[in-house]
C-alpha positions as YAML, in Angstrom:
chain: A
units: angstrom
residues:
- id: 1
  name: UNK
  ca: [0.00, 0.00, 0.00]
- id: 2
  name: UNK
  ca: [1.48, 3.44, -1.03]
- id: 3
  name: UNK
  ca: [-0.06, 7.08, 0.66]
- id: 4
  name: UNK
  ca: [-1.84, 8.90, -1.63]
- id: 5
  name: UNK
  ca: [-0.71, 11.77, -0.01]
- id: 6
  name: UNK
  ca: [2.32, 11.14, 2.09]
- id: 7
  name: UNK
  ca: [2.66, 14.91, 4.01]
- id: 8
  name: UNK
  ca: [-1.10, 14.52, 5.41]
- id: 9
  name: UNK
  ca: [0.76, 11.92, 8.12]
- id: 10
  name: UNK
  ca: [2.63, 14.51, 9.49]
- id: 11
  name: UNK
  ca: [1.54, 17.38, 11.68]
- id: 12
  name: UNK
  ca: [2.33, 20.85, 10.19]
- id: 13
  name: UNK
  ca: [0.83, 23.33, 12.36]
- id: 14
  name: UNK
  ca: [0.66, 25.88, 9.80]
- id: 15
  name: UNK
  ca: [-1.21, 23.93, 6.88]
- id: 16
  name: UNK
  ca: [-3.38, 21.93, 8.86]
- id: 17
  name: UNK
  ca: [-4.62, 23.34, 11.91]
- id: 18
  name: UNK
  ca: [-7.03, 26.07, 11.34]
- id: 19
  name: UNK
  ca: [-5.68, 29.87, 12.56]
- id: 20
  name: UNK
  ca: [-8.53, 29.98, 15.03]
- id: 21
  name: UNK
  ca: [-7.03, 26.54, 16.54]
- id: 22
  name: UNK
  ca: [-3.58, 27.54, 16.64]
- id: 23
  name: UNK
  ca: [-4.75, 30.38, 18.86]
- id: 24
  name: UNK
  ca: [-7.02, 28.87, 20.74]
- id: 25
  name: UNK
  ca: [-4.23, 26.16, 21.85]
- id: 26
  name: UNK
  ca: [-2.04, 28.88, 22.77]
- id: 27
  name: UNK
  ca: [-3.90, 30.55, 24.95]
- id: 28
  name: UNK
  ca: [-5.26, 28.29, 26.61]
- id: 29
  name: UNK
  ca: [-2.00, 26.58, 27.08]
- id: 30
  name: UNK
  ca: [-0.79, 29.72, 28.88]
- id: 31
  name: UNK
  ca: [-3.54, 29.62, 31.23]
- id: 32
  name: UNK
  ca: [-3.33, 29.05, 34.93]
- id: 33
  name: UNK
  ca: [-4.75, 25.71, 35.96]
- id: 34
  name: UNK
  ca: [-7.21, 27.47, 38.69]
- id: 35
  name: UNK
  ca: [-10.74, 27.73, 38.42]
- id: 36
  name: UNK
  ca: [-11.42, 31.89, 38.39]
- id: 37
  name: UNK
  ca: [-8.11, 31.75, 36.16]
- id: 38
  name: UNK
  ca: [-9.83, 29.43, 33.64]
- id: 39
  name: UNK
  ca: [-13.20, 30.97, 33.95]
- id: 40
  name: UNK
  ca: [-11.73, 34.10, 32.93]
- id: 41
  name: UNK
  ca: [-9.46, 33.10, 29.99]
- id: 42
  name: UNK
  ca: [-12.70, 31.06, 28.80]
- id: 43
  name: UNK
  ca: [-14.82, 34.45, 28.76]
- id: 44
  name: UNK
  ca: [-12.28, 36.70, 27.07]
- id: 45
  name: UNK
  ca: [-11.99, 33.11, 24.31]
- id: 46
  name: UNK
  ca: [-15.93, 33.32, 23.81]
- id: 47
  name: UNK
  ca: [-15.79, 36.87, 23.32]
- id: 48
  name: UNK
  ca: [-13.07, 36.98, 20.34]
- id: 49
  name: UNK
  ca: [-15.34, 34.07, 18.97]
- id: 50
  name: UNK
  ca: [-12.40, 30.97, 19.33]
- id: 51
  name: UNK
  ca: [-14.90, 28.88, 21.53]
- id: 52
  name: UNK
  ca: [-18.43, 28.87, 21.47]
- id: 53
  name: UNK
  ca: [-20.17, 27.05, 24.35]
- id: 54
  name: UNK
  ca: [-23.63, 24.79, 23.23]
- id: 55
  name: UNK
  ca: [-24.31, 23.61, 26.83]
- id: 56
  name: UNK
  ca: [-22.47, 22.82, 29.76]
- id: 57
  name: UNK
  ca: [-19.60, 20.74, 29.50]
- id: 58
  name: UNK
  ca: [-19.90, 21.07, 25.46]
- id: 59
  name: UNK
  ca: [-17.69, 23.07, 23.37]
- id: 60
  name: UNK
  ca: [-17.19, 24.25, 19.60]
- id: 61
  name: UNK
  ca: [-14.50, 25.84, 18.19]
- id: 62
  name: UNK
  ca: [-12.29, 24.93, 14.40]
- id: 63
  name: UNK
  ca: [-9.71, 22.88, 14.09]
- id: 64
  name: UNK
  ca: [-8.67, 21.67, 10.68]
- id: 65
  name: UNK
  ca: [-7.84, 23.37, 7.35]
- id: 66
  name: UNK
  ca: [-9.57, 22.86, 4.42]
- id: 67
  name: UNK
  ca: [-6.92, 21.75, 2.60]
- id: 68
  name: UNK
  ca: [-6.27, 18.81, 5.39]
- id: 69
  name: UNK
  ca: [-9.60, 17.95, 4.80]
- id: 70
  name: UNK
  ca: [-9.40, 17.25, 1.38]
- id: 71
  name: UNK
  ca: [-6.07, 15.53, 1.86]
- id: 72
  name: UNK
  ca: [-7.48, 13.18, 4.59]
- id: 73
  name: UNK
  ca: [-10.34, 12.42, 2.90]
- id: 74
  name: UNK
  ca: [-8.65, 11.81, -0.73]
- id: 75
  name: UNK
  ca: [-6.59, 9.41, 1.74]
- id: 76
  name: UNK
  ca: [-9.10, 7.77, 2.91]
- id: 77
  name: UNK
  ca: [-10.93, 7.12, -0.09]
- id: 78
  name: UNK
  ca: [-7.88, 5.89, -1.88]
- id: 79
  name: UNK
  ca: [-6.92, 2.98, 1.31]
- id: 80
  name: UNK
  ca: [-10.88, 1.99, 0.72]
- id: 81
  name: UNK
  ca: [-9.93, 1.55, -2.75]
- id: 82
  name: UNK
  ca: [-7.17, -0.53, -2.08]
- id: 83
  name: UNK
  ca: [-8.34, -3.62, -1.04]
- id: 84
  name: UNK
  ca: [-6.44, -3.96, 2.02]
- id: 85
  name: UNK
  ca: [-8.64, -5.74, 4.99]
- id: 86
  name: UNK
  ca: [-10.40, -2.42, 6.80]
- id: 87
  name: UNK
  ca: [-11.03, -2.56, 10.39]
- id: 88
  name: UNK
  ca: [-14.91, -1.56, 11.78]
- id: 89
  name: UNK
  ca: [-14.18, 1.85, 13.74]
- id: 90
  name: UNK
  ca: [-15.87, 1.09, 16.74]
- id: 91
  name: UNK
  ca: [-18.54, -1.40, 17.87]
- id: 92
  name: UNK
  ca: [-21.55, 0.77, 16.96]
- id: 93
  name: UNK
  ca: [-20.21, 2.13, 13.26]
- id: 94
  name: UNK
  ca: [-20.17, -0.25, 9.87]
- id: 95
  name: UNK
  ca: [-18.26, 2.22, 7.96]
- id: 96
  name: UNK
  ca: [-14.97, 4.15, 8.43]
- id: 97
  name: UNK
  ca: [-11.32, 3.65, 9.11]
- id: 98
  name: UNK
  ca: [-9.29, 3.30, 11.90]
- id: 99
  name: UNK
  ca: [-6.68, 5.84, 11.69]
- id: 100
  name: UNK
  ca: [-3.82, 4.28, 13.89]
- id: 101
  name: UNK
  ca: [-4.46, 1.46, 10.64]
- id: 102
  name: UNK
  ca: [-3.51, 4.20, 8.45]
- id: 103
  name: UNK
  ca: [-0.25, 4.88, 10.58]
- id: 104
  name: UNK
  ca: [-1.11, 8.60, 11.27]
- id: 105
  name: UNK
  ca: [-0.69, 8.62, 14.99]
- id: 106
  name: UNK
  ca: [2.84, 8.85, 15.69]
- id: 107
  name: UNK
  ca: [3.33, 12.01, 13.73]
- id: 108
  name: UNK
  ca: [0.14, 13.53, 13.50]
- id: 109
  name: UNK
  ca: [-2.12, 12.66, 16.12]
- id: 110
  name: UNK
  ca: [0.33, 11.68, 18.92]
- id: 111
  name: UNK
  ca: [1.53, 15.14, 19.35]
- id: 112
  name: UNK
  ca: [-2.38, 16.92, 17.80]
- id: 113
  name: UNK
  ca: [-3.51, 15.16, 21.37]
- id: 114
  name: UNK
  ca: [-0.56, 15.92, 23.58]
- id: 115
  name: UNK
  ca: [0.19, 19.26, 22.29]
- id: 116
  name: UNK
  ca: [-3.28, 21.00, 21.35]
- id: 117
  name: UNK
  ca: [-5.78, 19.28, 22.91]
- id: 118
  name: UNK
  ca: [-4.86, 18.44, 26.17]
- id: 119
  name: UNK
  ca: [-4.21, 21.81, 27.19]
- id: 120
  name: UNK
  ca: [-8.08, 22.14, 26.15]
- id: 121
  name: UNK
  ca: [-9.82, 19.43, 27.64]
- id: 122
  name: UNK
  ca: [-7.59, 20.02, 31.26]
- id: 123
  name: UNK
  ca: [-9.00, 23.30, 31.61]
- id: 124
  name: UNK
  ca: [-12.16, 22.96, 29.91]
- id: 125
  name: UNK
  ca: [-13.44, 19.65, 31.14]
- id: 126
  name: UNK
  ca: [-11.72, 19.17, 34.65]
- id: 127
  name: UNK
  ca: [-14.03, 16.97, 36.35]
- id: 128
  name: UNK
  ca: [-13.37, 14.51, 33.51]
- id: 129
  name: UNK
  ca: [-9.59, 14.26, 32.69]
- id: 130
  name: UNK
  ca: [-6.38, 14.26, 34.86]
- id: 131
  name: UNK
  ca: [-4.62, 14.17, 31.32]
- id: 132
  name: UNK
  ca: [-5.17, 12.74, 27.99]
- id: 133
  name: UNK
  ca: [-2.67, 10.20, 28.08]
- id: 134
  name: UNK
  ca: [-4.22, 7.64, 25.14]
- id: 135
  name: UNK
  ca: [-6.76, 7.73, 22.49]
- id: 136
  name: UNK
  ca: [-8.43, 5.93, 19.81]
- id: 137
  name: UNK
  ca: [-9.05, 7.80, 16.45]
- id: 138
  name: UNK
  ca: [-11.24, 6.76, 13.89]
- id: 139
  name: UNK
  ca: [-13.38, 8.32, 11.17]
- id: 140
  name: UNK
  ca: [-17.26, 7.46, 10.77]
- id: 141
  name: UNK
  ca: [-19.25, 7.87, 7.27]
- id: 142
  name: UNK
  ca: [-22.99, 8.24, 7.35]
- id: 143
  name: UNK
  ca: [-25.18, 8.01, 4.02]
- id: 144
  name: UNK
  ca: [-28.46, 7.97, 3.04]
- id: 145
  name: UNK
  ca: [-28.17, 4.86, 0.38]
- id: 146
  name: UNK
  ca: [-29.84, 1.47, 0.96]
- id: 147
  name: UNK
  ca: [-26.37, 0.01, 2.22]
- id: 148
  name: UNK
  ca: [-24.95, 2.92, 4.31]
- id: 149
  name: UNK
  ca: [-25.05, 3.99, 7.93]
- id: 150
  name: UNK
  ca: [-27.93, 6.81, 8.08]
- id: 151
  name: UNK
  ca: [-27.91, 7.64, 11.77]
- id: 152
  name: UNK
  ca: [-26.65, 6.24, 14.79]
- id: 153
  name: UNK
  ca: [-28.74, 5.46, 18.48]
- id: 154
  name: UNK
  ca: [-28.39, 6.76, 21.78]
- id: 155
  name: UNK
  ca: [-24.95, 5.98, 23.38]
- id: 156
  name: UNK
  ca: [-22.18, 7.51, 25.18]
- id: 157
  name: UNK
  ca: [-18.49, 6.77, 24.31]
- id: 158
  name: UNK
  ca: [-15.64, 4.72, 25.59]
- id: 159
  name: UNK
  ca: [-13.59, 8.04, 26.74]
- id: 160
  name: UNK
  ca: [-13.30, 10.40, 29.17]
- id: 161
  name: UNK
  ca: [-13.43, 13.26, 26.54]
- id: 162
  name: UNK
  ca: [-14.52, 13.28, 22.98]
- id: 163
  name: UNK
  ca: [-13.51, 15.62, 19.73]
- id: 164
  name: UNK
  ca: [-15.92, 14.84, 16.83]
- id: 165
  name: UNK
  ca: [-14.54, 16.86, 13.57]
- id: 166
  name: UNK
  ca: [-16.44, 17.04, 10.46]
- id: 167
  name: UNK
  ca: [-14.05, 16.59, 7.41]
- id: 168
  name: UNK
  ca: [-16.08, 16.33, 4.48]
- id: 169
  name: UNK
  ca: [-19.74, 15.52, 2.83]
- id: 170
  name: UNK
  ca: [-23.04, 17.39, 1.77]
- id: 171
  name: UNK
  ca: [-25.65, 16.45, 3.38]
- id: 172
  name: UNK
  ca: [-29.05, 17.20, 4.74]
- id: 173
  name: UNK
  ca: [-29.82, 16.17, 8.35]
- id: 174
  name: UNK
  ca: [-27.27, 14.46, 10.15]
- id: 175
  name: UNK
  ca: [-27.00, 16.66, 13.34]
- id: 176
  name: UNK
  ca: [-25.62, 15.29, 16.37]
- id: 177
  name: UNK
  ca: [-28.38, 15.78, 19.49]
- id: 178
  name: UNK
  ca: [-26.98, 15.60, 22.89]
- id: 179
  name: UNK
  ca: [-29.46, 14.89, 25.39]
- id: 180
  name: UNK
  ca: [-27.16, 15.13, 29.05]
- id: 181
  name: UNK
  ca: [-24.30, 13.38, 30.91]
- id: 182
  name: UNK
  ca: [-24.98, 9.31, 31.38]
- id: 183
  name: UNK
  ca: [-24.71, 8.27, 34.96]
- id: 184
  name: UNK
  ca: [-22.29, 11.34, 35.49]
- id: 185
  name: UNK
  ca: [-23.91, 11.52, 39.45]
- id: 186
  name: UNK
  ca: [-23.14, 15.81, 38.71]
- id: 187
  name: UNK
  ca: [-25.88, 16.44, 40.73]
- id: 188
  name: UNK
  ca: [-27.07, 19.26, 38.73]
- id: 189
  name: UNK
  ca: [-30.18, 18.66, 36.56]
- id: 190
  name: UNK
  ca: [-29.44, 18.78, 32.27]
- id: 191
  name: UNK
  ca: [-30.54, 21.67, 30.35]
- id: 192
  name: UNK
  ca: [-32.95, 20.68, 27.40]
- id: 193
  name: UNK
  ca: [-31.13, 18.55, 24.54]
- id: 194
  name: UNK
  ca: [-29.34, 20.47, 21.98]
- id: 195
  name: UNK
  ca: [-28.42, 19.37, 18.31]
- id: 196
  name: UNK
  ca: [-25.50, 20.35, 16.48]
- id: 197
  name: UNK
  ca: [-24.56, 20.72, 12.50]
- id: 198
  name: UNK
  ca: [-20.85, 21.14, 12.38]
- id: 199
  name: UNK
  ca: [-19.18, 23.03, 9.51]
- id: 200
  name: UNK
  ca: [-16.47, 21.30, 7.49]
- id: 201
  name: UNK
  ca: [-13.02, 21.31, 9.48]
- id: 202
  name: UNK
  ca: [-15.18, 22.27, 12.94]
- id: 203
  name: UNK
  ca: [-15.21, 20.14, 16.12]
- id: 204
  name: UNK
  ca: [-17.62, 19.30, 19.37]
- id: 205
  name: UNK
  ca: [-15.48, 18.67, 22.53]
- id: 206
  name: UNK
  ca: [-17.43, 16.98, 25.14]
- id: 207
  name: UNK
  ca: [-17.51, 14.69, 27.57]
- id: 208
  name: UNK
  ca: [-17.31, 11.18, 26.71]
- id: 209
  name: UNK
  ca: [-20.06, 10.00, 28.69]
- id: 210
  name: UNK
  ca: [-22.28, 12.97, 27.30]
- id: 211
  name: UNK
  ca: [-25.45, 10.61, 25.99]
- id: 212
  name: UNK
  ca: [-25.54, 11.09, 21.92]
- id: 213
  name: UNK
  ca: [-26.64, 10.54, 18.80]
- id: 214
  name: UNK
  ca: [-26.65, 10.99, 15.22]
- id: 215
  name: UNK
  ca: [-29.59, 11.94, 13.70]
- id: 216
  name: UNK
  ca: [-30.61, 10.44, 10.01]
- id: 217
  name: UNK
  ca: [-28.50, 11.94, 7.04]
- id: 218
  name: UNK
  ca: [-32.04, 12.40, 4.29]
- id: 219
  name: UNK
  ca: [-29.72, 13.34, 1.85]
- id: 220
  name: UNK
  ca: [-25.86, 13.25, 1.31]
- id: 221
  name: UNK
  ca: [-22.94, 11.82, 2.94]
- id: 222
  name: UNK
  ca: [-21.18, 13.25, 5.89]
- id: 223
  name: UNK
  ca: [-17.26, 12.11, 7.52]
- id: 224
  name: UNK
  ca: [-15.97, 12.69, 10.53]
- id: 225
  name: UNK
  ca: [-12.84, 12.50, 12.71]
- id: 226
  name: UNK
  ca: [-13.32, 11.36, 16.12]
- id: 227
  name: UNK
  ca: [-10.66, 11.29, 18.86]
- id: 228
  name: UNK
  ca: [-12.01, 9.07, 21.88]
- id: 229
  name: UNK
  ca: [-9.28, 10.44, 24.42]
- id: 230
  name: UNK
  ca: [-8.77, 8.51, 27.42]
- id: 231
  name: UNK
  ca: [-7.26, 9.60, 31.15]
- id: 232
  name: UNK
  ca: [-5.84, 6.76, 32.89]
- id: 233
  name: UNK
  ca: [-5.93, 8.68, 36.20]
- id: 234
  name: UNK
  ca: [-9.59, 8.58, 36.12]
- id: 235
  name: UNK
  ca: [-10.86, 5.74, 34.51]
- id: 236
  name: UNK
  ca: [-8.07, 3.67, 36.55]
- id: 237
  name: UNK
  ca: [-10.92, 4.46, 39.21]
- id: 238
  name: UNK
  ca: [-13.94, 4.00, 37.46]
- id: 239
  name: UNK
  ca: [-14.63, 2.14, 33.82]
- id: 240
  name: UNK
  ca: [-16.50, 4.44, 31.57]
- id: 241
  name: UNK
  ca: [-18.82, 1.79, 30.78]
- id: 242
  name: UNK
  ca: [-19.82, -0.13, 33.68]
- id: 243
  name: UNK
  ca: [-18.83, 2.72, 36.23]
- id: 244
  name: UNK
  ca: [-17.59, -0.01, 38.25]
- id: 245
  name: UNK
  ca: [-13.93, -0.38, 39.32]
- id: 246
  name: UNK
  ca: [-12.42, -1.92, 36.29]
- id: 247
  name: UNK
  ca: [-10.58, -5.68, 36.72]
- id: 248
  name: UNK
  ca: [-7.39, -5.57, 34.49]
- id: 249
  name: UNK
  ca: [-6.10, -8.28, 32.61]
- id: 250
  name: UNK
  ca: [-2.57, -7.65, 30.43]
- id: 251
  name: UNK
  ca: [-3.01, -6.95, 27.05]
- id: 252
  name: UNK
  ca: [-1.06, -4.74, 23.99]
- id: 253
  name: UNK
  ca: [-1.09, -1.48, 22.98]
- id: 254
  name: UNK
  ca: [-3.77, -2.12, 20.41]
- id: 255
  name: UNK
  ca: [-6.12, -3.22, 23.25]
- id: 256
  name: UNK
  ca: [-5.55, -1.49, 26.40]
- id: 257
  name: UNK
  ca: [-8.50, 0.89, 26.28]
- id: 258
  name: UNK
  ca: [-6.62, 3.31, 27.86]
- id: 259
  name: UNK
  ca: [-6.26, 1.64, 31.14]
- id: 260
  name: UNK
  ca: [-2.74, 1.67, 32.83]
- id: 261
  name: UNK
  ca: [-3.28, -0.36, 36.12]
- id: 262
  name: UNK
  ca: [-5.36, -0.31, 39.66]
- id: 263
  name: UNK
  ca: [-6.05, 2.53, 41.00]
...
């Protein structure tokens, strides 16, 4: 198998991250970890329009380029083409690739997680994430044809934060509702459900155990990037699943989940 396009493995800040991002990363990497501290580098983020906030807990803001968009998805497209055996992306999605497959975490998304959106999801989503110190990334491809995904049911995910990015497609429909935190024992009731329609190259960050789902695509295709980031320091404690205190067996890499050992 030969890359269609080889320099879309590689993180280049410049090309690929969207201005808005770049910014956003920065200043949020420079600010303190304290709560009044956060709450005010959040407000003065909001107000030069680099974060919106849909609910609590739930964030928008860009990420990716256009142009890595069409290079990711021209990849894509070209290792379904090639024959190669291609992994489901989850339990819950038919179609889509596993990225670490593709080989595009050690330079690209090793260091997009580390570097950008760690620094986020520490100061955004605190209750939720010590640090991000593992992930599993994988695209998902809904379409309204006989054969294709259209929508997906209620779930939550198998992470202690989420980024969904939409990377290409026209399509009508196809919003993602979120309907409040699953089992999250908050102790706050949820504000009304909310639906989202992300533009190309735009992400959701929320929770992982924020309940979800996609909503039928009528008309079109839409693909997305999804990083399933896991903190070991927390779910170490308590499976994201279950919620009970996980029982470990050794495994690989490829299977760990994102646990790292008892608590």
């Amino acid at each position: 198998y030969k890359r269609l396009h080889p320099e879309v493995y590689r993180l280049d800040r410049e090309r690929f991250l969207h201005p808005a991002f770049r910014e956003l990363v920065e200043e949020m990497s420079k600010c303190p970890d304290k709560p009044r501290a956060i709450e005010s580098c959040v407000s003065d983020l909001t107000s030069r329009g680099l974060l919106k906030p849909l609910k609590r807990g739930i964030w928008s803001f860009p990420v990716f380029t256009a142009e890595f968009c069409d290079l990711l998805e021209a990849d894509i497209a070209h290792f379904e083409a090639s024959g190669l055996p291609v992994a489901r992306p989850n339990s819950m999605n038919r179609f889509g690739v596993v990225l670490r497959e593709l080989g595009m975490c050690e330079e690209f998304l090793d260091p997009l997680v580390a570097g950008c959106l760690n620094p986020i999801a520490v100061r955004l989503l605190p209750e939720f994430t010590e640090t991000l110190d593992s992930y599993r990334p994988f695209t998902v491809k809904y379409e309204a044809t006989a054969e294709g995904d259209r929508d997906l049911n209620l779930h939550y995910d198998n992470a202690e934060v989420t980024l969904n990015v939409n990377i290409g497609g026209a399509w009508t429909g196809g919003q993602v509702t979120f309907l409040g935190l699953g089992g999250a024992g908050a102790g706050q009731e949820d504000p009304p459900p909310i639906s989202v329609a992300l533009q190309r190259g735009h992400g959701v960050l929320h929770p992982g155990r924020e309940l979800h789902q996609a909503e039928p695509v009528v008309e079109g295709r839409r693909q997305n990037l999804i990083l399933w980031c896991r903190s070991s320091g927390i779910r170490n404690g308590e499976c994201p699943m279950c919620r009970n205190v996980p029982q470990l067996v050794p495994t690989n890499v490829f299977a760990h989940d994102g646990f790292t050992g008892p608590p």
